[in-house]
mmCIF file of C-alpha atoms in Angstrom:
data_model
loop_
_atom_site.group_PDB
_atom_site.id
_atom_site.type_symbol
_atom_site.label_atom_id
_atom_site.label_comp_id
_atom_site.label_asym_id
_atom_site.label_seq_id
_atom_site.Cartn_x
_atom_site.Cartn_y
_atom_site.Cartn_z
ATOM 1 C CA MET Y 1 79.825 90.589 70.929
ATOM 2 C CA SER Y 2 78.154 93.373 73.358
ATOM 3 C CA PRO Y 3 76.725 92.197 76.506
ATOM 4 C CA SER Y 4 73.113 93.196 75.544
ATOM 5 C CA ASN Y 5 73.663 90.914 72.271
ATOM 6 C CA LYS Y 6 75.627 87.856 74.314
ATOM 7 C CA PRO Y 7 72.859 85.008 75.095
ATOM 8 C CA ILE Y 8 72.404 85.108 78.671
ATOM 9 C CA PHE Y 9 73.129 82.526 80.721
ATOM 10 C CA VAL Y 10 71.694 81.586 84.261
ATOM 11 C CA ALA Y 11 73.859 79.006 85.930
ATOM 12 C CA THR Y 12 71.942 77.443 88.903
ATOM 13 C CA HIS Y 13 71.415 74.388 91.087
ATOM 14 C CA PRO Y 14 68.956 72.233 91.270
ATOM 15 C CA ARG Y 15 65.453 73.379 93.175
ATOM 16 C CA ALA Y 16 66.272 76.765 93.263
ATOM 17 C CA CYS Y 17 63.078 77.436 91.991
ATOM 18 C CA SER Y 18 64.764 78.539 88.683
ATOM 19 C CA THR Y 19 61.751 76.978 86.040
ATOM 20 C CA ALA Y 20 59.665 79.822 87.599
ATOM 21 C CA PHE Y 21 62.088 82.849 86.971
ATOM 22 C CA GLU Y 22 62.778 81.066 83.747
ATOM 23 C CA ARG Y 23 58.681 81.463 82.907
ATOM 24 C CA VAL Y 24 58.906 84.707 83.235
ATOM 25 C CA PHE Y 25 61.492 85.240 80.753
ATOM 26 C CA MET Y 26 59.616 82.834 78.257
ATOM 27 C CA THR Y 27 56.702 85.507 78.197
ATOM 28 C CA ARG Y 28 58.904 87.356 76.112
ATOM 29 C CA ARG Y 29 58.788 85.514 73.103
ATOM 30 C CA ASP Y 30 58.855 88.897 71.287
ATOM 31 C CA ILE Y 31 62.938 88.972 71.910
ATOM 32 C CA LEU Y 32 63.797 86.100 73.656
ATOM 33 C CA THR Y 33 64.563 82.615 72.417
ATOM 34 C CA THR Y 34 64.733 80.647 75.360
ATOM 35 C CA VAL Y 35 66.133 77.303 76.178
ATOM 36 C CA HIS Y 36 65.748 75.125 78.773
ATOM 37 C CA GLU Y 37 68.278 73.288 80.736
ATOM 38 C CA PRO Y 38 70.514 71.601 77.542
ATOM 39 C CA LEU Y 39 73.263 70.593 79.083
ATOM 40 C CA GLY Y 40 71.722 67.617 81.415
ATOM 41 C CA ASP Y 41 71.796 65.776 77.879
ATOM 42 C CA ALA Y 42 75.397 65.359 77.720
ATOM 43 C CA PHE Y 43 76.055 65.532 81.355
ATOM 44 C CA TYR Y 44 73.560 62.428 82.028
ATOM 45 C CA TYR Y 45 73.339 60.638 78.610
ATOM 46 C CA GLY Y 46 75.589 61.219 76.065
ATOM 47 C CA PRO Y 47 79.069 59.736 74.878
ATOM 48 C CA GLU Y 48 80.911 62.249 77.085
ATOM 49 C CA ARG Y 49 79.005 62.181 80.397
ATOM 50 C CA LEU Y 50 79.904 63.330 83.287
ATOM 51 C CA SER Y 51 77.478 61.315 85.785
ATOM 52 C CA ASP Y 52 77.466 57.957 86.964
ATOM 53 C CA ARG Y 53 73.983 58.020 87.466
ATOM 54 C CA TYR Y 54 72.845 55.862 84.686
ATOM 55 C CA GLU Y 55 76.416 54.966 83.794
ATOM 56 C CA HIS Y 56 75.120 50.921 84.167
ATOM 57 C CA ASP Y 57 72.079 51.399 82.388
ATOM 58 C CA GLU Y 58 72.638 51.733 78.725
ATOM 59 C CA LYS Y 59 68.913 51.190 78.138
ATOM 60 C CA ALA Y 60 68.083 54.078 80.180
ATOM 61 C CA ARG Y 61 70.220 56.440 78.081
ATOM 62 C CA GLU Y 62 69.146 55.319 74.814
ATOM 63 C CA GLU Y 63 65.554 55.436 75.492
ATOM 64 C CA SER Y 64 66.146 59.071 76.868
ATOM 65 C CA GLY Y 65 66.426 60.106 73.057
ATOM 66 C CA PHE Y 66 70.138 61.742 74.329
ATOM 67 C CA GLY Y 67 72.500 58.875 74.051
ATOM 68 C CA GLN Y 68 74.191 60.594 71.180
ATOM 69 C CA SER Y 69 74.176 64.061 72.582
ATOM 70 C CA THR Y 70 77.588 65.566 72.735
ATOM 71 C CA PHE Y 71 78.584 68.985 74.097
ATOM 72 C CA LYS Y 72 78.998 70.018 70.589
ATOM 73 C CA THR Y 73 75.671 69.076 69.994
ATOM 74 C CA ILE Y 74 74.442 71.668 72.155
ATOM 75 C CA PHE Y 75 76.096 73.892 71.529
ATOM 76 C CA ASP Y 76 75.280 74.190 67.704
ATOM 77 C CA ARG Y 77 71.664 73.688 69.349
ATOM 78 C CA ILE Y 78 71.827 76.967 71.324
ATOM 79 C CA ASP Y 79 73.859 78.669 68.376
ATOM 80 C CA SER Y 80 70.797 77.485 66.192
ATOM 81 C CA GLU Y 81 68.786 78.860 68.686
ATOM 82 C CA GLY Y 82 69.454 82.344 67.534
ATOM 83 C CA SER Y 83 68.955 82.431 64.092
ATOM 84 C CA GLU Y 84 65.687 84.653 64.468
ATOM 85 C CA GLY Y 85 67.743 87.315 65.325
ATOM 86 C CA LYS Y 86 66.254 86.999 69.041
ATOM 87 C CA ARG Y 87 68.365 87.457 72.266
ATOM 88 C CA ILE Y 88 69.018 83.731 73.922
ATOM 89 C CA PHE Y 89 67.632 83.088 77.303
ATOM 90 C CA ILE Y 90 69.651 79.844 78.659
ATOM 91 C CA LYS Y 91 69.139 78.378 82.337
ATOM 92 C CA ASP Y 92 70.771 75.258 83.151
ATOM 93 C CA ILE Y 93 72.813 73.457 86.315
ATOM 94 C CA ALA Y 94 76.345 74.066 86.476
ATOM 95 C CA HIS Y 95 77.484 71.548 87.607
ATOM 96 C CA TYR Y 96 76.539 69.756 84.121
ATOM 97 C CA ILE Y 97 79.775 71.243 82.765
ATOM 98 C CA PHE Y 98 82.285 69.970 85.602
ATOM 99 C CA PRO Y 99 83.616 66.616 86.527
ATOM 100 C CA PRO Y 100 81.904 65.728 89.693
ATOM 101 C CA ASP Y 101 83.569 65.268 92.959
ATOM 102 C CA ALA Y 102 85.741 68.610 92.269
ATOM 103 C CA LYS Y 103 87.803 65.921 89.840
ATOM 104 C CA PRO Y 104 90.586 68.110 87.340
ATOM 105 C CA ALA Y 105 88.791 69.426 84.676
ATOM 106 C CA SER Y 106 89.495 68.675 80.992
ATOM 107 C CA ILE Y 107 88.095 70.286 77.730
ATOM 108 C CA ALA Y 108 85.295 67.956 76.662
ATOM 109 C CA PRO Y 109 86.624 66.206 72.972
ATOM 110 C CA SER Y 110 83.788 67.335 70.964
ATOM 111 C CA LEU Y 111 84.831 70.995 72.178
ATOM 112 C CA LEU Y 112 88.206 70.678 70.767
ATOM 113 C CA GLN Y 113 89.323 72.852 68.270
ATOM 114 C CA PRO Y 114 92.517 71.792 66.351
ATOM 115 C CA LYS Y 115 95.048 74.243 65.101
ATOM 116 C CA LYS Y 116 95.450 74.466 61.108
ATOM 117 C CA GLY Y 117 97.213 71.525 59.749
ATOM 118 C CA VAL Y 118 96.735 69.186 63.156
ATOM 119 C CA GLY Y 119 93.400 66.772 63.870
ATOM 120 C CA THR Y 120 94.638 63.746 65.290
ATOM 121 C CA ALA Y 121 94.357 62.185 68.558
ATOM 122 C CA GLU Y 122 97.908 61.924 68.941
ATOM 123 C CA ASP Y 123 98.230 65.320 68.344
ATOM 124 C CA ILE Y 124 96.315 66.494 70.992
ATOM 125 C CA ASP Y 125 99.171 69.507 72.396
ATOM 126 C CA GLY Y 126 98.270 71.352 69.408
ATOM 127 C CA VAL Y 127 94.610 71.599 70.526
ATOM 128 C CA ASN Y 128 93.195 74.826 70.835
ATOM 129 C CA GLY Y 129 90.206 76.339 72.465
ATOM 130 C CA VAL Y 130 86.872 76.905 70.230
ATOM 131 C CA ASP Y 131 85.834 79.972 68.785
ATOM 132 C CA GLY Y 132 82.239 79.457 68.684
ATOM 133 C CA SER Y 133 82.757 78.002 65.159
ATOM 134 C CA SER Y 134 84.264 74.707 63.157
ATOM 135 C CA ILE Y 135 84.155 72.834 66.348
ATOM 136 C CA ALA Y 136 85.756 69.269 65.879
ATOM 137 C CA THR Y 137 86.115 66.589 67.541
ATOM 138 C CA SER Y 138 90.235 65.913 68.242
ATOM 139 C CA ALA Y 139 90.232 63.062 71.180
ATOM 140 C CA PRO Y 140 88.470 60.487 72.505
ATOM 141 C CA ALA Y 141 86.530 61.146 75.625
ATOM 142 C CA ASN Y 142 88.763 57.745 77.645
ATOM 143 C CA PRO Y 143 90.834 55.995 74.916
ATOM 144 C CA ASN Y 144 91.269 53.076 77.504
ATOM 145 C CA ALA Y 145 87.467 52.751 77.680
ATOM 146 C CA THR Y 146 87.545 49.861 75.149
ATOM 147 C CA SER Y 147 90.626 47.784 76.063
ATOM 148 C CA ILE Y 148 89.250 47.863 79.588
ATOM 149 C CA ALA Y 149 85.687 46.642 79.005
ATOM 150 C CA LYS Y 150 87.188 43.548 76.497
ATOM 151 C CA GLN Y 151 89.398 42.478 79.177
ATOM 152 C CA THR Y 152 86.954 42.912 82.295
ATOM 153 C CA GLY Y 153 83.443 42.498 80.732
ATOM 154 C CA LYS Y 154 82.143 45.968 82.525
ATOM 155 C CA THR Y 155 81.985 49.579 80.727
ATOM 156 C CA VAL Y 156 84.066 52.005 82.073
ATOM 157 C CA PRO Y 157 82.760 56.012 81.963
ATOM 158 C CA PRO Y 158 83.932 58.001 79.222
ATOM 159 C CA TYR Y 159 85.663 60.655 81.954
ATOM 160 C CA PRO Y 160 88.764 61.541 82.527
ATOM 161 C CA TYR Y 161 88.583 62.822 79.115
ATOM 162 C CA ALA Y 162 92.476 62.720 77.083
ATOM 163 C CA THR Y 163 92.617 66.008 76.132
ATOM 164 C CA VAL Y 164 94.157 68.902 77.552
ATOM 165 C CA ILE Y 165 93.476 70.831 80.624
ATOM 166 C CA GLU Y 166 93.667 74.773 80.379
ATOM 167 C CA PRO Y 167 94.850 76.466 82.830
ATOM 168 C CA ARG Y 168 92.119 77.646 85.522
ATOM 169 C CA ASN Y 169 89.648 76.398 83.956
ATOM 170 C CA PRO Y 170 87.206 74.285 86.279
ATOM 171 C CA THR Y 171 85.488 73.085 83.293
ATOM 172 C CA VAL Y 172 85.027 70.922 80.536
ATOM 173 C CA VAL Y 173 84.291 74.044 78.453
ATOM 174 C CA PRO Y 174 86.655 75.988 76.639
ATOM 175 C CA GLU Y 175 87.163 79.531 78.309
ATOM 176 C CA ALA Y 176 86.958 80.891 74.407
ATOM 177 C CA LEU Y 177 83.410 79.177 74.745
ATOM 178 C CA LEU Y 178 82.323 80.682 77.753
ATOM 179 C CA LYS Y 179 82.977 84.138 76.937
ATOM 180 C CA GLN Y 180 79.751 84.090 74.659
ATOM 181 C CA PHE Y 181 77.685 83.904 77.266
ATOM 182 C CA HIS Y 182 76.342 86.588 79.485
ATOM 183 C CA PHE Y 183 76.616 84.814 82.943
ATOM 184 C CA THR Y 184 73.947 85.059 85.739
ATOM 185 C CA PHE Y 185 73.427 83.374 88.600
ATOM 186 C CA LEU Y 186 70.534 82.015 90.505
ATOM 187 C CA ILE Y 187 70.639 80.649 94.181
ATOM 188 C CA ARG Y 188 68.381 79.010 96.785
ATOM 189 C CA HIS Y 189 69.468 78.574 100.731
ATOM 190 C CA PRO Y 190 69.838 74.676 100.605
ATOM 191 C CA ARG Y 191 67.906 74.018 104.108
ATOM 192 C CA ARG Y 192 65.077 74.673 101.142
ATOM 193 C CA SER Y 193 66.966 73.126 98.027
ATOM 194 C CA ILE Y 194 68.112 70.366 99.614
ATOM 195 C CA PRO Y 195 65.261 68.682 100.996
ATOM 196 C CA SER Y 196 63.338 69.301 97.704
ATOM 197 C CA TYR Y 197 65.730 67.765 95.468
ATOM 198 C CA TYR Y 198 65.677 65.155 97.634
ATOM 199 C CA ARG Y 199 61.965 64.597 97.315
ATOM 200 C CA CYS Y 200 62.567 64.147 93.878
ATOM 201 C CA THR Y 201 64.574 60.955 94.323
ATOM 202 C CA VAL Y 202 62.870 58.753 96.530
ATOM 203 C CA PRO Y 203 59.248 57.133 96.287
ATOM 204 C CA PRO Y 204 56.659 58.061 94.888
ATOM 205 C CA LEU Y 205 58.107 60.906 92.796
ATOM 206 C CA ASP Y 206 61.272 58.784 91.644
ATOM 207 C CA GLU Y 207 59.277 56.980 89.540
ATOM 208 C CA ILE Y 208 58.201 60.106 87.463
ATOM 209 C CA THR Y 209 61.876 61.778 87.154
ATOM 210 C CA GLY Y 210 63.751 58.525 86.534
ATOM 211 C CA PHE Y 211 66.348 59.610 89.838
ATOM 212 C CA TYR Y 212 65.937 56.574 92.061
ATOM 213 C CA ASN Y 213 69.048 57.611 94.332
ATOM 214 C CA PHE Y 214 69.626 61.021 96.239
ATOM 215 C CA MET Y 215 73.793 61.999 95.035
ATOM 216 C CA PRO Y 216 74.889 64.385 97.592
ATOM 217 C CA SER Y 217 77.238 65.330 94.800
ATOM 218 C CA GLU Y 218 74.229 66.871 92.840
ATOM 219 C CA ALA Y 219 73.616 69.731 95.307
ATOM 220 C CA GLY Y 220 75.723 71.925 92.730
ATOM 221 C CA TYR Y 221 76.784 74.680 95.056
ATOM 222 C CA ASP Y 222 80.306 73.836 94.974
ATOM 223 C CA GLU Y 223 80.299 73.937 91.468
ATOM 224 C CA LEU Y 224 78.274 77.264 90.694
ATOM 225 C CA ARG Y 225 80.526 78.868 93.711
ATOM 226 C CA ARG Y 226 83.926 77.713 91.362
ATOM 227 C CA LEU Y 227 82.197 78.699 88.232
ATOM 228 C CA PHE Y 228 81.501 82.072 89.772
ATOM 229 C CA ASP Y 229 85.032 82.749 91.165
ATOM 230 C CA TYR Y 230 86.436 81.478 87.522
ATOM 231 C CA LEU Y 231 84.566 83.943 85.712
ATOM 232 C CA ARG Y 232 85.226 86.828 88.066
ATOM 233 C CA THR Y 233 88.866 86.503 88.205
ATOM 234 C CA THR Y 234 88.963 85.660 84.322
ATOM 235 C CA GLY Y 235 87.170 89.326 83.738
ATOM 236 C CA GLN Y 236 84.203 87.843 82.507
ATOM 237 C CA ILE Y 237 82.036 89.676 84.987
ATOM 238 C CA GLY Y 238 82.505 92.214 87.195
ATOM 239 C CA PRO Y 239 83.706 93.665 89.193
ATOM 240 C CA LYS Y 240 80.441 96.253 89.300
ATOM 241 C CA ILE Y 241 77.453 94.228 91.618
ATOM 242 C CA ALA Y 242 74.556 94.487 90.274
ATOM 243 C CA GLY Y 243 72.462 96.827 92.079
ATOM 244 C CA GLN Y 244 75.096 98.104 94.496
ATOM 245 C CA SER Y 245 77.652 100.837 94.635
ATOM 246 C CA ASN Y 246 80.670 100.597 92.833
ATOM 247 C CA ALA Y 247 82.615 101.194 96.081
ATOM 248 C CA ASN Y 248 80.846 98.544 97.809
ATOM 249 C CA SER Y 249 81.676 96.041 94.725
ATOM 250 C CA ASP Y 250 85.244 97.005 94.820
ATOM 251 C CA SER Y 251 85.755 96.083 98.408
ATOM 252 C CA VAL Y 252 84.193 92.580 97.879
ATOM 253 C CA ALA Y 253 84.997 91.404 94.211
ATOM 254 C CA GLU Y 254 88.489 91.780 92.099
ATOM 255 C CA SER Y 255 89.112 90.563 88.936
ATOM 256 C CA THR Y 256 92.259 90.854 86.849
ATOM 257 C CA SER Y 257 90.375 93.009 84.284
ATOM 258 C CA LYS Y 258 87.194 95.648 84.619
ATOM 259 C CA SER Y 259 83.823 93.582 82.534
ATOM 260 C CA GLU Y 260 81.035 95.296 81.043
ATOM 261 C CA VAL Y 261 78.775 92.686 82.245
ATOM 262 C CA GLU Y 262 77.893 93.320 85.807
ATOM 263 C CA ILE Y 263 78.105 90.395 88.204
ATOM 264 C CA CYS Y 264 74.029 89.492 89.056
ATOM 265 C CA VAL Y 265 73.543 86.701 91.901
ATOM 266 C CA VAL Y 266 69.378 86.537 92.162
ATOM 267 C CA ASP Y 267 68.243 84.768 95.608
ATOM 268 C CA ALA Y 268 65.325 83.129 95.244
ATOM 269 C CA ASP Y 269 63.377 84.510 98.685
ATOM 270 C CA ASP Y 270 64.312 87.632 97.484
ATOM 271 C CA LEU Y 271 62.754 86.598 94.242
ATOM 272 C CA LEU Y 272 59.784 85.225 95.725
ATOM 273 C CA ASP Y 273 58.902 87.683 98.337
ATOM 274 C CA ASN Y 274 59.608 90.476 95.359
ATOM 275 C CA PRO Y 275 59.114 89.445 92.482
ATOM 276 C CA ALA Y 276 58.247 92.841 90.693
ATOM 277 C CA GLY Y 277 61.498 94.395 92.094
ATOM 278 C CA ILE Y 278 63.988 91.512 91.301
ATOM 279 C CA ILE Y 279 62.748 90.715 87.999
ATOM 280 C CA GLU Y 280 62.878 94.517 87.119
ATOM 281 C CA ALA Y 281 66.159 94.819 88.757
ATOM 282 C CA TYR Y 282 67.196 91.655 86.892
ATOM 283 C CA CYS Y 283 66.280 92.836 83.719
ATOM 284 C CA LYS Y 284 68.291 96.214 83.568
ATOM 285 C CA SER Y 285 71.653 94.411 85.255
ATOM 286 C CA VAL Y 286 70.993 92.258 81.573
ATOM 287 C CA GLY Y 287 69.886 94.741 79.059
ATOM 288 C CA ILE Y 288 65.975 93.768 79.030
ATOM 289 C CA LYS Y 289 63.519 95.975 78.766
ATOM 290 C CA TYR Y 290 61.026 95.479 81.822
ATOM 291 C CA ASP Y 291 57.338 94.543 81.520
ATOM 292 C CA PRO Y 292 54.941 93.913 84.526
ATOM 293 C CA GLY Y 293 53.286 91.176 82.303
ATOM 294 C CA MET Y 294 56.050 89.404 82.186
ATOM 295 C CA LEU Y 295 55.197 88.375 85.529
ATOM 296 C CA LYS Y 296 51.883 86.169 84.223
ATOM 297 C CA TRP Y 297 51.732 83.300 81.648
ATOM 298 C CA ASP Y 298 48.066 82.652 81.804
ATOM 299 C CA SER Y 299 47.555 82.050 78.215
ATOM 300 C CA ASP Y 300 47.515 78.863 75.844
ATOM 301 C CA ASP Y 301 50.492 79.659 74.102
ATOM 302 C CA ASP Y 302 52.640 80.604 77.385
ATOM 303 C CA GLN Y 303 51.223 76.881 78.749
ATOM 304 C CA LYS Y 304 52.469 75.211 75.226
ATOM 305 C CA ALA Y 305 55.417 76.601 75.355
ATOM 306 C CA ALA Y 306 56.134 75.383 78.867
ATOM 307 C CA LYS Y 307 54.381 71.915 78.471
ATOM 308 C CA GLU Y 308 57.098 71.067 75.431
ATOM 309 C CA ALA Y 309 60.241 73.163 76.879
ATOM 310 C CA PHE Y 310 59.760 70.824 80.424
ATOM 311 C CA GLU Y 311 58.770 67.623 78.825
ATOM 312 C CA LYS Y 312 61.957 65.898 79.324
ATOM 313 C CA TRP Y 313 62.416 66.538 82.985
ATOM 314 C CA LYS Y 314 59.347 64.864 84.521
ATOM 315 C CA GLY Y 315 58.777 65.231 87.999
ATOM 316 C CA PHE Y 316 61.107 68.122 88.579
ATOM 317 C CA HIS Y 317 58.982 71.140 87.029
ATOM 318 C CA GLU Y 318 54.914 70.168 87.533
ATOM 319 C CA ASP Y 319 54.259 73.436 90.176
ATOM 320 C CA ALA Y 320 56.138 75.481 87.672
ATOM 321 C CA LEU Y 321 54.302 74.562 84.692
ATOM 322 C CA ASP Y 322 50.580 74.472 86.760
ATOM 323 C CA SER Y 323 51.404 78.050 88.153
ATOM 324 C CA LYS Y 324 50.348 80.886 86.083
ATOM 325 C CA GLU Y 325 51.678 83.871 87.718
ATOM 326 C CA LEU Y 326 54.510 84.779 90.089
ATOM 327 C CA LYS Y 327 53.607 86.664 92.904
ATOM 328 C CA PRO Y 328 54.418 88.200 96.054
ATOM 329 C CA ARG Y 329 54.443 85.121 98.894
ATOM 330 C CA LEU Y 330 52.136 85.970 101.437
ATOM 331 C CA HIS Y 331 54.321 85.691 104.593
ATOM 332 C CA LYS Y 332 58.590 85.330 104.889
ATOM 333 C CA LYS Y 333 59.542 81.714 104.960
ATOM 334 C CA LYS Y 334 60.597 81.252 108.731
ATOM 335 C CA VAL Y 335 63.773 80.189 109.466
ATOM 336 C CA GLN Y 336 63.067 76.788 111.938
ATOM 337 C CA SER Y 337 66.054 76.042 114.179
ATOM 338 C CA ASN Y 338 68.045 72.786 113.270
ATOM 339 C CA LYS Y 339 65.877 70.738 115.389
ATOM 340 C CA ASP Y 340 62.468 71.980 113.632
ATOM 341 C CA GLU Y 341 64.281 71.289 110.330
ATOM 342 C CA ASP Y 342 65.742 67.548 111.570
ATOM 343 C CA ALA Y 343 61.751 67.252 112.723
ATOM 344 C CA GLU Y 344 60.101 68.156 109.822
ATOM 345 C CA TRP Y 345 62.359 65.989 106.968
ATOM 346 C CA ALA Y 346 62.473 62.933 109.663
ATOM 347 C CA GLU Y 347 58.503 63.003 109.356
ATOM 348 C CA LYS Y 348 58.570 62.825 105.571
ATOM 349 C CA PHE Y 349 61.871 60.773 104.774
ATOM 350 C CA GLY Y 350 62.613 58.725 107.527
ATOM 351 C CA PRO Y 351 65.535 59.524 110.206
ATOM 352 C CA GLU Y 352 67.921 58.005 107.396
ATOM 353 C CA GLY Y 353 66.746 60.387 104.756
ATOM 354 C CA ALA Y 354 66.885 63.273 107.425
ATOM 355 C CA LYS Y 355 70.714 62.616 108.344
ATOM 356 C CA ILE Y 356 71.401 62.646 104.967
ATOM 357 C CA ILE Y 357 69.583 65.854 104.212
ATOM 358 C CA ARG Y 358 71.052 67.454 107.105
ATOM 359 C CA GLN Y 359 74.936 66.586 105.896
ATOM 360 C CA THR Y 360 74.293 68.002 102.416
ATOM 361 C CA VAL Y 361 72.778 70.942 103.338
ATOM 362 C CA ASP Y 362 75.561 71.624 105.947
ATOM 363 C CA ALA Y 363 78.073 70.741 103.064
ATOM 364 C CA ASN Y 364 76.492 73.569 101.141
ATOM 365 C CA VAL Y 365 75.528 76.821 103.245
ATOM 366 C CA ALA Y 366 78.939 77.979 103.120
ATOM 367 C CA ASP Y 367 79.274 77.830 99.050
ATOM 368 C CA TYR Y 368 75.611 79.489 99.094
ATOM 369 C CA GLU Y 369 76.518 82.153 102.131
ATOM 370 C CA TYR Y 370 79.502 83.138 99.746
ATOM 371 C CA LEU Y 371 77.377 83.573 96.825
ATOM 372 C CA LYS Y 372 74.981 85.461 98.901
ATOM 373 C CA GLN Y 373 76.802 88.292 99.394
ATOM 374 C CA PHE Y 374 76.275 89.567 95.612
ATOM 375 C CA ALA Y 375 72.786 89.137 95.723
ATOM 376 C CA ILE Y 376 71.164 91.333 93.516
ATOM 377 C CA LYS Y 377 68.637 93.734 95.512
ATOM 378 C CA ALA Y 378 65.658 95.504 93.973
ATOM 379 C CA ALA Y 379 65.401 99.370 93.837
#
């Protein structure tokens, strides 16, 4: 599959202005089918869930409607979305395919492909990565879960999976499946994304989002950087950086082989300062014809499509849902001192909230700055 036909996968972290970015491409229903954050269904709610946010709330998992979602059902859905012949455009959170807290990754059970003549959970050594078809379950998520539950009366998370580990692969998705996507990246400075995410997990917004506590592990920068480095070192992206010269690309990024897929990283602040320039450069990188009309979505059809897509993550996308266009902000965001930021956060969220936000911001700045060096520049 050539890069121009591969599904585009925008990997990001929470609160990166990613839904506004996604809305731009939702206007291209003539050539694109957009899929909005599908992997969270399995990450939070399904039998292969990696997050413990709802681990002890079976009722919430079932009421979500995604209690039976596996990574296989999600990738099957993505595959079916391409049946109309349009290119698929996916925006999703990178850490949804990572075990939390940097735990070693093994392949999600539903994404295992048994070798010919092999198909039992006991013969896990014979498992291959998928090639995108005939995906079959070969191993339980956590084989000790049932016995532990009987002995203690407590449920245990599905992870770790009793499955194979692919060398170097930090995700629960086989390398063969990851290769089927054209990966790009969207980032935002943690001093902006973390307070925004924290706000979604405390009153009064938590009653809408259903996220009742802030989890620093959901910041997402570490996972995004590790996914980026994995794709780069395995030759799935790069070494050329979109919008930068080959000389500079080779000096910054090294990979085991050259890919036809450029390294393409969008910084949200650049996007908000110059939407037309950044979107045009992004379109050039991924092989989409740029149209200035992409920056406006004020029709009834546009609003209906967005409302249906964003329904399942209530409280997180209202600003993007209520918007009608992506236009340059009038003034660039000023960088405040740490002291002023802390005071602002304390006023909004209290001293303890400000402390947690500061710790989380500081813990993720290095990963953001690492990815920032690859950011696409407008022509």
